[in-house]
Short mmCIF file of C-alpha atoms in Angstrom, two decimals:
data_model
loop_
_atom_site.label_atom_id
_atom_site.label_comp_id
_atom_site.label_asym_id
_atom_site.label_seq_id
_atom_site.Cartn_x
_atom_site.Cartn_y
_atom_site.Cartn_z
CA UNK A 1 0.00 0.00 0.00
CA UNK A 2 2.74 2.36 1.03
CA UNK A 3 4.82 1.50 -1.99
CA UNK A 4 1.81 2.10 -4.27
CA UNK A 5 1.15 5.43 -2.61
CA UNK A 6 4.80 6.31 -2.83
CA UNK A 7 4.84 5.36 -6.53
CA UNK A 8 1.73 7.48 -7.14
CA UNK A 9 3.33 10.41 -5.33
CA UNK A 10 6.51 10.00 -7.34
CA UNK A 11 4.53 9.82 -10.56
CA UNK A 12 2.52 12.86 -9.58
CA UNK A 13 5.67 14.80 -8.71
CA UNK A 14 7.21 13.70 -11.96
CA UNK A 15 4.14 14.85 -13.86
CA UNK A 16 4.22 18.21 -12.14
CA UNK A 17 7.93 18.51 -12.89
CA UNK A 18 7.33 17.58 -16.50
CA UNK A 19 4.52 20.13 -16.64
CA UNK A 20 6.72 22.75 -15.04
CA UNK A 21 9.67 21.88 -17.26
CA UNK A 22 7.51 22.82 -20.23
CA UNK A 23 6.58 26.15 -18.75
CA UNK A 24 9.92 27.94 -19.28
CA UNK A 25 11.51 25.85 -21.99
CA UNK A 26 13.17 27.74 -24.87
CA UNK A 27 10.47 29.15 -27.19
CA UNK A 28 7.74 28.11 -24.75
CA UNK A 29 4.77 30.46 -24.38
CA UNK A 30 5.89 31.58 -20.93
CA UNK A 31 9.44 32.32 -22.03
CA UNK A 32 8.26 34.11 -25.19
CA UNK A 33 5.94 36.32 -23.18
CA UNK A 34 8.47 37.01 -20.40
CA UNK A 35 11.36 37.89 -22.70
CA UNK A 36 9.11 39.63 -25.23
CA UNK A 37 7.41 41.57 -22.43
CA UNK A 38 10.67 42.80 -20.89
CA UNK A 39 11.92 43.61 -24.41
CA UNK A 40 8.82 45.73 -25.06
CA UNK A 41 9.25 47.53 -21.74
CA UNK A 42 12.96 48.19 -22.39
CA UNK A 43 12.34 49.57 -25.89
CA UNK A 44 9.34 51.56 -24.64
CA UNK A 45 11.47 53.12 -21.88
CA UNK A 46 14.31 53.92 -24.28
CA UNK A 47 11.81 55.56 -26.65
CA UNK A 48 10.48 57.52 -23.65
CA UNK A 49 13.98 58.65 -22.60
CA UNK A 50 14.95 59.67 -26.15
CA UNK A 51 11.62 61.47 -26.47
CA UNK A 52 12.10 63.27 -23.12
CA UNK A 53 15.64 64.44 -23.99
CA UNK A 54 15.34 65.27 -27.71
CA UNK A 55 11.66 65.98 -28.44
CA UNK A 56 9.52 66.86 -25.40
CA UNK A 57 10.87 70.30 -24.42
CA UNK A 58 11.63 71.38 -27.99
CA UNK A 59 8.11 70.36 -29.02
CA UNK A 60 6.55 72.22 -26.07
CA UNK A 61 8.49 75.35 -27.09
CA UNK A 62 7.20 75.05 -30.68
CA UNK A 63 3.60 74.65 -29.46
CA UNK A 64 4.03 77.78 -27.33
CA UNK A 65 5.57 79.71 -30.24
CA UNK A 66 2.79 78.72 -32.66
CA UNK A 67 0.09 79.64 -30.14
CA UNK A 68 1.80 82.97 -29.61
CA UNK A 69 1.95 83.58 -33.39
CA UNK A 70 -1.77 82.70 -33.65
CA UNK A 71 -2.70 85.08 -30.83
CA UNK A 72 -0.61 87.92 -32.25
CA UNK A 73 -2.03 87.31 -35.73
CA UNK A 74 -5.47 87.69 -34.14
CA UNK A 75 -4.32 90.99 -32.56
CA UNK A 76 -3.16 92.13 -36.02
CA UNK A 77 -6.47 91.01 -37.58
CA UNK A 78 -4.82 88.42 -39.87
CA UNK A 79 -7.30 85.51 -39.95
CA UNK A 80 -5.28 83.47 -42.49
CA UNK A 81 -2.17 83.55 -40.32
CA UNK A 82 -4.31 82.48 -37.34
CA UNK A 83 -5.54 79.35 -39.14
CA UNK A 84 -2.00 78.44 -40.28
CA UNK A 85 -0.57 78.83 -36.78
CA UNK A 86 -3.36 76.86 -35.09
CA UNK A 87 -2.79 74.09 -37.64
CA UNK A 88 0.90 74.12 -36.65
CA UNK A 89 -0.14 73.79 -32.98
CA UNK A 90 -2.25 70.77 -33.95
CA UNK A 91 0.61 69.21 -35.88
CA UNK A 92 3.08 69.68 -32.99
CA UNK A 93 0.55 68.28 -30.53
CA UNK A 94 -0.06 65.28 -32.79
CA UNK A 95 3.69 64.69 -33.00
CA UNK A 96 3.95 64.83 -29.22
CA UNK A 97 0.80 62.75 -28.62
CA UNK A 98 1.77 59.89 -30.94
CA UNK A 99 5.23 59.62 -29.38
CA UNK A 100 3.79 59.57 -25.86
CA UNK A 101 1.27 56.93 -27.00
CA UNK A 102 4.04 54.80 -28.54
CA UNK A 103 5.97 54.92 -25.25
CA UNK A 104 2.92 54.22 -23.09
CA UNK A 105 1.49 51.37 -25.20
CA UNK A 106 4.81 49.55 -25.55
CA UNK A 107 5.28 49.58 -21.79
CA UNK A 108 1.66 48.67 -21.01
CA UNK A 109 1.75 45.73 -23.45
CA UNK A 110 5.07 44.69 -21.92
CA UNK A 111 3.43 44.58 -18.48
CA UNK A 112 0.50 42.61 -19.83
CA UNK A 113 2.90 40.15 -21.51
CA UNK A 114 4.72 39.63 -18.20
CA UNK A 115 1.43 39.04 -16.43
CA UNK A 116 0.27 36.57 -19.04
CA UNK A 117 3.68 34.84 -18.71
CA UNK A 118 3.15 34.43 -14.97
CA UNK A 119 -0.44 33.08 -15.30
CA UNK A 120 0.45 30.63 -18.12
CA UNK A 121 0.23 27.52 -15.89
CA UNK A 122 -3.42 28.42 -15.23
CA UNK A 123 -4.18 28.67 -18.95
CA UNK A 124 -5.63 25.27 -19.90
CA UNK A 125 -4.66 25.21 -23.58
CA UNK A 126 -2.28 22.98 -25.52
CA UNK A 127 1.32 24.27 -25.47
CA UNK A 128 1.25 24.80 -29.24
CA UNK A 129 -1.94 26.86 -28.96
CA UNK A 130 -0.40 28.84 -26.09
CA UNK A 131 2.66 29.55 -28.24
CA UNK A 132 0.46 30.74 -31.12
CA UNK A 133 -1.47 32.98 -28.73
CA UNK A 134 1.82 34.37 -27.38
CA UNK A 135 3.11 35.13 -30.90
CA UNK A 136 -0.19 36.81 -31.84
CA UNK A 137 0.00 38.89 -28.66
CA UNK A 138 3.60 39.95 -29.29
CA UNK A 139 2.96 40.71 -32.96
CA UNK A 140 0.00 42.92 -32.05
CA UNK A 141 1.91 44.48 -29.16
CA UNK A 142 4.64 45.65 -31.59
CA UNK A 143 2.28 46.55 -34.45
CA UNK A 144 0.17 49.00 -32.42
CA UNK A 145 3.00 51.24 -31.11
CA UNK A 146 4.89 51.16 -34.45
CA UNK A 147 1.63 52.13 -36.22
CA UNK A 148 0.96 54.90 -33.69
CA UNK A 149 4.52 56.22 -34.10
CA UNK A 150 4.04 56.43 -37.89
CA UNK A 151 0.68 58.28 -37.71
CA UNK A 152 2.41 61.68 -37.67
CA UNK A 153 4.57 60.84 -40.70
CA UNK A 154 2.10 58.87 -42.85
CA UNK A 155 -0.93 61.07 -42.21
CA UNK A 156 -3.88 60.41 -44.52
CA UNK A 157 -1.77 59.42 -47.57
CA UNK A 158 -3.60 56.88 -49.81
CA UNK A 159 -6.12 56.26 -47.03
CA UNK A 160 -9.56 54.97 -48.00
CA UNK A 161 -11.07 56.78 -44.97
CA UNK A 162 -11.68 60.45 -44.38
CA UNK A 163 -10.17 60.90 -40.90
CA UNK A 164 -8.09 57.77 -40.31
CA UNK A 165 -4.83 56.97 -42.13
CA UNK A 166 -3.12 53.64 -42.88
CA UNK A 167 -0.84 53.91 -39.85
CA UNK A 168 -3.90 54.23 -37.60
CA UNK A 169 -5.57 51.28 -39.33
CA UNK A 170 -2.54 49.04 -38.70
CA UNK A 171 -2.28 50.33 -35.13
CA UNK A 172 -5.93 49.39 -34.55
CA UNK A 173 -5.28 45.97 -36.09
CA UNK A 174 -2.42 45.51 -33.61
CA UNK A 175 -4.77 46.41 -30.76
CA UNK A 176 -7.33 43.91 -32.05
CA UNK A 177 -4.70 41.13 -32.09
CA UNK A 178 -3.71 41.94 -28.51
CA UNK A 179 -7.38 41.83 -27.47
CA UNK A 180 -7.88 38.47 -29.19
CA UNK A 181 -4.75 36.96 -27.60
CA UNK A 182 -5.73 38.23 -24.13
CA UNK A 183 -9.23 36.86 -24.67
CA UNK A 184 -7.67 33.50 -25.63
CA UNK A 185 -5.73 33.41 -22.35
CA UNK A 186 -8.86 34.36 -20.40
CA UNK A 187 -10.79 31.53 -22.06
CA UNK A 188 -7.94 29.15 -21.21
CA UNK A 189 -8.15 30.16 -17.56
CA UNK A 190 -11.95 29.77 -17.59
CA UNK A 191 -11.48 26.32 -19.13
CA UNK A 192 -9.17 25.33 -16.28
CA UNK A 193 -11.78 26.42 -13.73
CA UNK A 194 -14.36 24.21 -15.45
CA UNK A 195 -12.14 21.11 -15.25
CA UNK A 196 -13.51 18.97 -12.44
CA UNK A 197 -10.23 17.16 -11.76
CA UNK A 198 -7.60 19.79 -12.30
CA UNK A 199 -4.13 18.99 -10.92
CA UNK A 200 -2.73 21.31 -8.25
CA UNK A 201 -0.18 23.77 -9.55
CA UNK A 202 3.34 23.61 -8.20
CA UNK A 203 4.71 26.78 -9.74
CA UNK A 204 8.12 27.92 -8.62
CA UNK A 205 7.35 31.54 -9.54
CA UNK A 206 4.53 31.71 -7.01
CA UNK A 207 6.49 29.96 -4.25
CA UNK A 208 9.61 32.08 -4.46
CA UNK A 209 10.38 34.09 -1.32
CA UNK A 210 13.89 35.28 -2.22
CA UNK A 211 15.18 38.58 -0.83
CA UNK A 212 15.23 40.26 -4.26
CA UNK A 213 11.62 39.21 -4.90
CA UNK A 214 10.44 40.48 -1.52
CA UNK A 215 12.26 43.80 -1.94
CA UNK A 216 10.69 44.31 -5.36
CA UNK A 217 7.18 43.31 -4.29
CA UNK A 218 7.07 45.48 -1.16
CA UNK A 219 8.86 48.41 -2.87
CA UNK A 220 6.60 48.16 -5.91
CA UNK A 221 3.43 48.13 -3.82
CA UNK A 222 4.58 51.20 -1.89
CA UNK A 223 5.40 53.01 -5.17
CA UNK A 224 1.92 52.20 -6.54
CA UNK A 225 0.33 53.51 -3.36
CA UNK A 226 2.40 56.72 -3.49
CA UNK A 227 1.38 57.19 -7.15
CA UNK A 228 -2.30 56.65 -6.32
CA UNK A 229 -2.12 59.09 -3.38
CA UNK A 230 -0.50 61.69 -5.60
CA UNK A 231 -3.11 61.15 -8.33
CA UNK A 232 -5.95 61.50 -5.81
CA UNK A 233 -4.40 64.65 -4.36
CA UNK A 234 -3.91 66.14 -7.83
CA UNK A 235 -7.49 65.31 -8.83
CA UNK A 236 -8.88 66.86 -5.64
CA UNK A 237 -6.67 69.94 -5.46
CA UNK A 238 -5.64 70.91 -9.00
CA UNK A 239 -7.37 69.01 -11.83
CA UNK A 240 -10.62 70.99 -12.02
CA UNK A 241 -8.82 74.27 -11.25
CA UNK A 242 -6.42 73.56 -14.13
CA UNK A 243 -9.33 72.83 -16.49
CA UNK A 244 -11.03 76.12 -15.58
CA UNK A 245 -7.73 77.97 -15.93
CA UNK A 246 -7.07 76.42 -19.38
CA UNK A 247 -10.34 77.81 -20.69
CA UNK A 248 -10.13 81.16 -18.91
CA UNK A 249 -6.59 81.87 -20.16
CA UNK A 250 -7.55 81.09 -23.77
CA UNK A 251 -10.64 83.24 -23.31
CA UNK A 252 -8.45 86.06 -21.94
CA UNK A 253 -6.18 85.76 -25.01
CA UNK A 254 -9.14 85.82 -27.38
CA UNK A 255 -10.79 88.84 -25.73
CA UNK A 256 -7.48 90.72 -25.56
CA UNK A 257 -6.81 89.91 -29.24
CA UNK A 258 -10.25 91.25 -30.18
CA UNK A 259 -9.39 94.46 -28.30
CA UNK A 260 -5.90 94.54 -29.96
CA UNK A 261 -4.25 94.39 -26.53
CA UNK A 262 -0.95 92.61 -27.20
CA UNK A 263 0.34 93.07 -23.62
CA UNK A 264 -2.54 91.10 -22.08
CA UNK A 265 -2.16 88.43 -24.78
CA UNK A 266 1.52 88.01 -23.85
CA UNK A 267 0.72 87.74 -20.13
CA UNK A 268 -1.96 85.12 -20.80
CA UNK A 269 0.41 83.19 -23.09
CA UNK A 270 3.04 83.08 -20.35
CA UNK A 271 0.50 81.85 -17.80
CA UNK A 272 -0.79 79.26 -20.29
CA UNK A 273 2.73 77.86 -20.76
CA UNK A 274 3.17 77.67 -16.97
CA UNK A 275 -0.15 75.84 -16.65
CA UNK A 276 0.78 73.32 -19.38
CA UNK A 277 4.05 72.59 -17.54
CA UNK A 278 2.26 72.12 -14.20
CA UNK A 279 -0.25 69.69 -15.71
CA UNK A 280 2.43 67.72 -17.55
CA UNK A 281 4.72 67.16 -14.56
CA UNK A 282 1.86 66.13 -12.26
CA UNK A 283 0.45 63.60 -14.71
CA UNK A 284 3.93 62.26 -15.55
CA UNK A 285 4.86 61.81 -11.86
CA UNK A 286 1.55 60.03 -11.10
CA UNK A 287 1.80 57.70 -14.11
CA UNK A 288 5.50 56.86 -13.70
CA UNK A 289 5.27 56.05 -9.98
CA UNK A 290 2.43 53.58 -10.63
CA UNK A 291 4.01 52.07 -13.74
CA UNK A 292 7.39 51.54 -12.08
CA UNK A 293 5.65 50.10 -9.02
CA UNK A 294 3.79 47.60 -11.22
CA UNK A 295 7.01 46.73 -13.03
CA UNK A 296 8.80 46.07 -9.74
CA UNK A 297 5.94 43.82 -8.56
CA UNK A 298 5.93 41.87 -11.82
CA UNK A 299 9.68 41.41 -11.75
CA UNK A 300 9.39 40.15 -8.17
CA UNK A 301 7.59 37.04 -9.46
CA UNK A 302 10.13 36.41 -12.22
CA UNK A 303 13.19 36.46 -9.92
CA UNK A 304 13.56 32.62 -9.84
CA UNK A 305 14.24 32.75 -13.57
CA UNK A 306 16.88 35.49 -13.26
CA UNK A 307 20.12 33.53 -13.39
CA UNK A 308 22.39 35.87 -11.45
CA UNK A 309 24.07 35.62 -8.03
CA UNK A 310 21.65 36.44 -5.14
CA UNK A 311 23.66 39.49 -4.05
CA UNK A 312 23.52 40.88 -7.59
CA UNK A 313 19.79 40.22 -7.82
CA UNK A 314 19.33 42.26 -4.63
CA UNK A 315 21.55 45.07 -6.00
CA UNK A 316 19.57 45.27 -9.24
CA UNK A 317 16.30 45.23 -7.28
CA UNK A 318 17.40 48.17 -5.11
CA UNK A 319 18.73 50.04 -8.17
CA UNK A 320 15.42 49.59 -9.97
CA UNK A 321 13.50 50.90 -6.95
CA UNK A 322 15.90 53.83 -6.54
CA UNK A 323 15.45 54.86 -10.19
CA UNK A 324 11.69 54.34 -9.89
CA UNK A 325 11.54 56.80 -6.98
CA UNK A 326 14.01 59.34 -8.38
CA UNK A 327 12.21 59.79 -11.71
CA UNK A 328 8.74 60.82 -10.49
CA UNK A 329 10.08 62.89 -7.56
CA UNK A 330 12.42 64.92 -9.78
CA UNK A 331 9.82 65.23 -12.54
CA UNK A 332 7.66 66.96 -9.91
CA UNK A 333 10.59 69.18 -8.90
CA UNK A 334 11.15 70.31 -12.52
CA UNK A 335 8.90 73.34 -12.00
CA UNK A 336 11.09 74.54 -9.10
CA UNK A 337 14.55 73.37 -10.14
CA UNK A 338 14.20 73.48 -13.92
CA UNK A 339 16.46 71.46 -16.21
CA UNK A 340 18.66 70.20 -13.35
CA UNK A 341 15.70 68.25 -11.97
CA UNK A 342 14.84 67.09 -15.50
CA UNK A 343 18.37 65.75 -15.91
CA UNK A 344 18.25 63.91 -12.58
CA UNK A 345 14.85 62.43 -13.55
CA UNK A 346 16.38 61.16 -16.79
CA UNK A 347 19.20 59.54 -14.79
CA UNK A 348 16.50 57.84 -12.67
CA UNK A 349 14.92 56.49 -15.84
CA UNK A 350 18.35 55.30 -16.95
CA UNK A 351 18.83 53.39 -13.67
CA UNK A 352 15.50 51.60 -14.20
CA UNK A 353 16.49 50.67 -17.75
CA UNK A 354 19.91 49.41 -16.59
CA UNK A 355 18.45 47.24 -13.82
CA UNK A 356 15.75 45.91 -16.12
CA UNK A 357 18.32 45.06 -18.80
CA UNK A 358 20.43 43.21 -16.23
CA UNK A 359 17.39 41.12 -15.20
CA UNK A 360 16.55 40.46 -18.86
CA UNK A 361 20.11 39.15 -19.39
CA UNK A 362 19.64 36.98 -16.30
CA UNK A 363 16.45 35.49 -17.75
CA UNK A 364 18.11 34.89 -21.13
CA UNK A 365 20.91 33.03 -19.27
CA UNK A 366 18.41 30.80 -17.46
CA UNK A 367 18.85 27.29 -18.74
CA UNK A 368 16.06 25.43 -16.96
CA UNK A 369 17.67 24.15 -13.76
CA UNK A 370 14.64 25.02 -11.60
CA UNK A 371 12.14 23.52 -14.02
CA UNK A 372 14.22 20.36 -14.19
CA UNK A 373 14.07 20.13 -10.40
CA UNK A 374 17.74 20.78 -9.79
CA UNK A 375 19.15 23.22 -7.30
CA UNK A 376 21.04 25.95 -9.09
CA UNK A 377 24.68 25.54 -8.21
CA UNK A 378 26.49 27.39 -10.92
CA UNK A 379 24.71 30.71 -11.17
CA UNK A 380 27.19 33.51 -11.56
CA UNK A 381 26.65 37.24 -11.22
CA UNK B 1 -6.59 28.91 -6.70
CA UNK B 2 -8.43 30.70 -3.90
CA UNK B 3 -11.67 32.56 -4.64
CA UNK B 4 -10.09 35.95 -3.88
CA UNK B 5 -7.14 35.25 -6.19
CA UNK B 6 -9.50 34.05 -8.92
CA UNK B 7 -11.61 37.20 -8.56
CA UNK B 8 -8.57 39.45 -8.88
CA UNK B 9 -7.01 37.64 -11.85
CA UNK B 10 -10.19 37.00 -13.83
CA UNK B 11 -11.63 40.41 -12.85
CA UNK B 12 -8.35 42.06 -13.86
CA UNK B 13 -8.24 40.35 -17.25
CA UNK B 14 -11.89 41.19 -17.91
CA UNK B 15 -11.26 44.83 -16.95
CA UNK B 16 -8.15 44.93 -19.21
CA UNK B 17 -10.27 43.62 -22.08
CA UNK B 18 -12.97 46.20 -21.34
CA UNK B 19 -10.32 48.97 -21.31
CA UNK B 20 -8.80 47.75 -24.58
CA UNK B 21 -12.13 47.32 -26.36
CA UNK B 22 -13.19 50.75 -25.15
CA UNK B 23 -9.83 52.20 -26.30
CA UNK B 24 -10.18 50.52 -29.71
CA UNK B 25 -13.72 51.83 -30.14
CA UNK B 26 -12.65 55.30 -29.05
CA UNK B 27 -9.61 55.38 -31.38
CA UNK B 28 -11.68 54.32 -34.41
CA UNK B 29 -14.93 56.18 -33.88
CA UNK B 30 -14.34 59.20 -31.66
CA UNK B 31 -10.73 60.28 -31.05
CA UNK B 32 -9.86 61.73 -34.46
CA UNK B 33 -13.20 63.52 -34.69
CA UNK B 34 -12.73 64.98 -31.19
CA UNK B 35 -9.17 66.14 -31.92
CA UNK B 36 -10.28 67.70 -35.21
CA UNK B 37 -13.07 69.48 -33.36
CA UNK B 38 -10.65 70.84 -30.74
CA UNK B 39 -8.35 72.20 -33.45
CA UNK B 40 -11.22 73.66 -35.46
CA UNK B 41 -12.85 75.41 -32.51
CA UNK B 42 -9.54 76.93 -31.39
CA UNK B 43 -8.86 78.17 -34.93
CA UNK B 44 -12.42 79.52 -35.19
CA UNK B 45 -12.06 81.41 -31.91
CA UNK B 46 -8.81 83.16 -32.84
CA UNK B 47 -10.04 83.82 -36.39
CA UNK B 48 -13.15 85.47 -34.95
CA UNK B 49 -10.93 87.50 -32.63
CA UNK B 50 -8.94 88.60 -35.71
CA UNK B 51 -12.25 89.69 -37.26
CA UNK B 52 -13.06 91.58 -33.98
CA UNK B 53 -16.08 89.36 -33.37
CA UNK B 54 -15.91 88.70 -29.63
CA UNK B 55 -19.22 86.80 -29.38
CA UNK B 56 -18.29 84.23 -32.05
CA UNK B 57 -14.82 83.88 -30.52
CA UNK B 58 -16.32 83.08 -27.10
CA UNK B 59 -18.83 80.58 -28.57
CA UNK B 60 -16.00 78.76 -30.36
CA UNK B 61 -13.93 78.68 -27.19
CA UNK B 62 -16.89 77.29 -25.27
CA UNK B 63 -17.04 74.51 -27.89
CA UNK B 64 -13.28 73.94 -27.39
CA UNK B 65 -13.77 73.69 -23.62
CA UNK B 66 -16.47 71.02 -23.97
CA UNK B 67 -14.49 68.94 -26.46
CA UNK B 68 -11.27 69.19 -24.43
CA UNK B 69 -13.16 68.20 -21.25
CA UNK B 70 -14.55 65.08 -22.98
CA UNK B 71 -11.28 64.20 -24.72
CA UNK B 72 -9.24 64.28 -21.49
CA UNK B 73 -11.77 62.03 -19.76
CA UNK B 74 -12.06 59.54 -22.62
CA UNK B 75 -8.28 59.07 -22.66
CA UNK B 76 -8.15 58.84 -18.85
CA UNK B 77 -10.85 56.15 -18.76
CA UNK B 78 -8.92 53.95 -21.23
CA UNK B 79 -5.63 54.39 -19.34
CA UNK B 80 -7.09 53.90 -15.86
CA UNK B 81 -9.18 50.82 -16.67
CA UNK B 82 -6.14 49.06 -18.14
CA UNK B 83 -3.73 50.32 -15.48
CA UNK B 84 -6.00 49.23 -12.64
CA UNK B 85 -6.64 45.90 -14.40
CA UNK B 86 -2.92 45.18 -14.40
CA UNK B 87 -2.71 46.10 -10.74
CA UNK B 88 -5.55 43.66 -9.97
CA UNK B 89 -3.80 40.83 -11.81
CA UNK B 90 -0.46 41.43 -10.07
CA UNK B 91 -2.17 41.57 -6.68
CA UNK B 92 -4.02 38.36 -7.53
CA UNK B 93 -0.78 36.58 -8.37
CA UNK B 94 0.83 37.73 -5.12
CA UNK B 95 -2.18 37.37 -2.84
CA UNK B 96 -0.85 34.27 -1.06
CA UNK B 97 1.90 36.48 0.40
CA UNK B 98 -0.67 38.68 2.16
CA UNK B 99 -1.10 37.73 5.81
CA UNK B 100 -4.88 37.95 6.27
CA UNK B 101 -7.72 35.44 6.58
CA UNK B 102 -9.38 34.23 3.36
CA UNK B 103 -12.49 36.22 4.30
CA UNK B 104 -10.50 39.43 4.67
CA UNK B 105 -8.67 38.77 1.40
CA UNK B 106 -12.01 38.25 -0.35
CA UNK B 107 -13.29 41.55 1.07
CA UNK B 108 -10.18 43.41 -0.12
CA UNK B 109 -10.33 41.72 -3.55
CA UNK B 110 -14.01 42.63 -3.98
CA UNK B 111 -13.36 46.24 -2.97
CA UNK B 112 -10.43 46.43 -5.40
CA UNK B 113 -12.39 45.02 -8.34
CA UNK B 114 -15.50 47.14 -7.67
CA UNK B 115 -13.42 50.31 -7.12
CA UNK B 116 -11.33 49.69 -10.25
CA UNK B 117 -14.48 49.38 -12.35
CA UNK B 118 -16.38 52.28 -10.79
CA UNK B 119 -13.63 54.90 -10.70
CA UNK B 120 -13.10 55.14 -14.51
CA UNK B 121 -16.83 54.57 -15.07
CA UNK B 122 -17.54 57.69 -12.96
CA UNK B 123 -15.00 59.63 -15.04
CA UNK B 124 -16.66 58.40 -18.25
CA UNK B 125 -20.12 59.40 -16.99
CA UNK B 126 -18.78 62.91 -16.31
CA UNK B 127 -18.79 63.38 -20.11
CA UNK B 128 -22.54 62.69 -20.20
CA UNK B 129 -23.66 64.34 -16.97
CA UNK B 130 -21.85 67.29 -15.40
CA UNK B 131 -23.68 66.84 -12.09
CA UNK B 132 -22.26 65.56 -8.84
CA UNK B 133 -23.30 61.87 -9.16
CA UNK B 134 -20.58 60.81 -11.67
CA UNK B 135 -17.95 62.73 -9.74
CA UNK B 136 -19.08 61.09 -6.49
CA UNK B 137 -18.88 57.69 -8.21
CA UNK B 138 -15.33 58.40 -9.37
CA UNK B 139 -14.27 59.60 -5.93
CA UNK B 140 -15.87 56.59 -4.21
CA UNK B 141 -14.25 54.18 -6.69
CA UNK B 142 -10.79 55.67 -6.29
CA UNK B 143 -11.18 55.75 -2.50
CA UNK B 144 -12.12 52.04 -2.54
CA UNK B 145 -9.01 51.24 -4.58
CA UNK B 146 -6.67 53.25 -2.37
CA UNK B 147 -8.05 51.96 0.94
CA UNK B 148 -8.08 48.32 -0.15
CA UNK B 149 -4.60 48.61 -1.67
CA UNK B 150 -3.37 50.08 1.62
CA UNK B 151 -4.96 47.01 3.28
CA UNK B 152 -3.10 44.65 0.94
CA UNK B 153 0.17 46.51 1.64
CA UNK B 154 -0.46 46.14 5.37
CA UNK B 155 -1.10 42.41 4.93
CA UNK B 156 2.09 42.01 2.94
CA UNK B 157 4.15 43.92 5.52
CA UNK B 158 2.58 41.78 8.28
CA UNK B 159 3.74 38.68 6.45
CA UNK B 160 7.21 40.18 5.96
CA UNK B 161 7.62 41.09 9.62
CA UNK B 162 6.01 37.82 10.77
CA UNK B 163 3.29 39.49 12.88
#
């Protein structure tokens, strides 16, 4: 009896190990999603950093200049110049908006890919189907941001539609593929719930309690909370005031232009630029604190697959959290300290990218020792 | 998988899908039209100012204000539904590390899912009704998310410190 039970236990353990061994094998769905997800986040962050350094401030200055030209053309009574300048404002805003959207969607899809990687054992689909779903997800997750990035350059050229160009159409197709792949995973999870005799999961990612994982999880949760508190404070104290101010400053410009009062127009333009800066830094600080917190929490679960020495894993975890705190704090301080704070915020972003890249290398180096049931003996930092 | 974990993961994925479908619909059917409208109304206002027609300029700016108000909220709803959905999924995955009873975890999970759905919904309803009900819904939803997330953080720290 005992030997039978022991044999059954051994078989069951073997089955679980075999099941687990499949979960992070090369080109498996989980590995594709984990590496693809971190890759998306890394590229999205690099795009964001390049955008912040080379485009954001220059673009904001051009928007301000064009608005100023429009307002002064109104003072001078030149309606044609007004229309041309407002169109320039629209073009600069579209340039800015599509680049922000590229950055945001790449990172968001990267997070979703990491999450889907972690929940893969709960997705009751054949491994081949899971792989196909993962490829569809990753294809869509790249197609959407690339399409969005090209919107500004492709415009409405050769488009069959009146307001939407080819780049937008491909971006929307990318979004549809991501939706379908996510829906596929959700159906797989629902299918597992319906199975009456589902085997218990023995997933090493969920059991891990390493120091690096705990640091990332607790630090990430605190960052998310700080971001939510800041967002709530901003919404309560400034959001509606800023909206009223946006309208009233434009109204002031328009009335002053009608009365040919260039001095008042200039004052209102200055205040409008200040307001735009205030809104931008508050929203950026809120969004980045929450996004970096989520990233830290996701990476906490993937630590068993990061093949680096424990001390190095802890160092990279702390570095990621440090960068994640520095960026939003110094983005907020930009209004007081100017470009110095902006530079420090960029360094914070760089620290996050560096730590994330190190973890990505660690995951690429992972050769399957945990899945195979061996204790890692040869991991090097 | 515990019921609370299931609620967070399945609820999170469903909310992410809702946010994506909403974002897709908005990008195809509303965003470009709204942005065009914002540009047109701003141009019309300054053009009217150039023609010394203050009344037309103000009417156009009023149109700009309405469109900008709706545009900001539509984008926020898409971003917040998906962002909160991802938070729900991550919390679901890590829920076994939270040192609370299953009942308490279920309560926190329910509050998180309900709050994450209601908060952006309230913001979306603000585009249809400028009264206090949508705003109250958004505030209540966000408060639910923050309070329950603080509870989860407390449970995690309890587990870390072994209390």
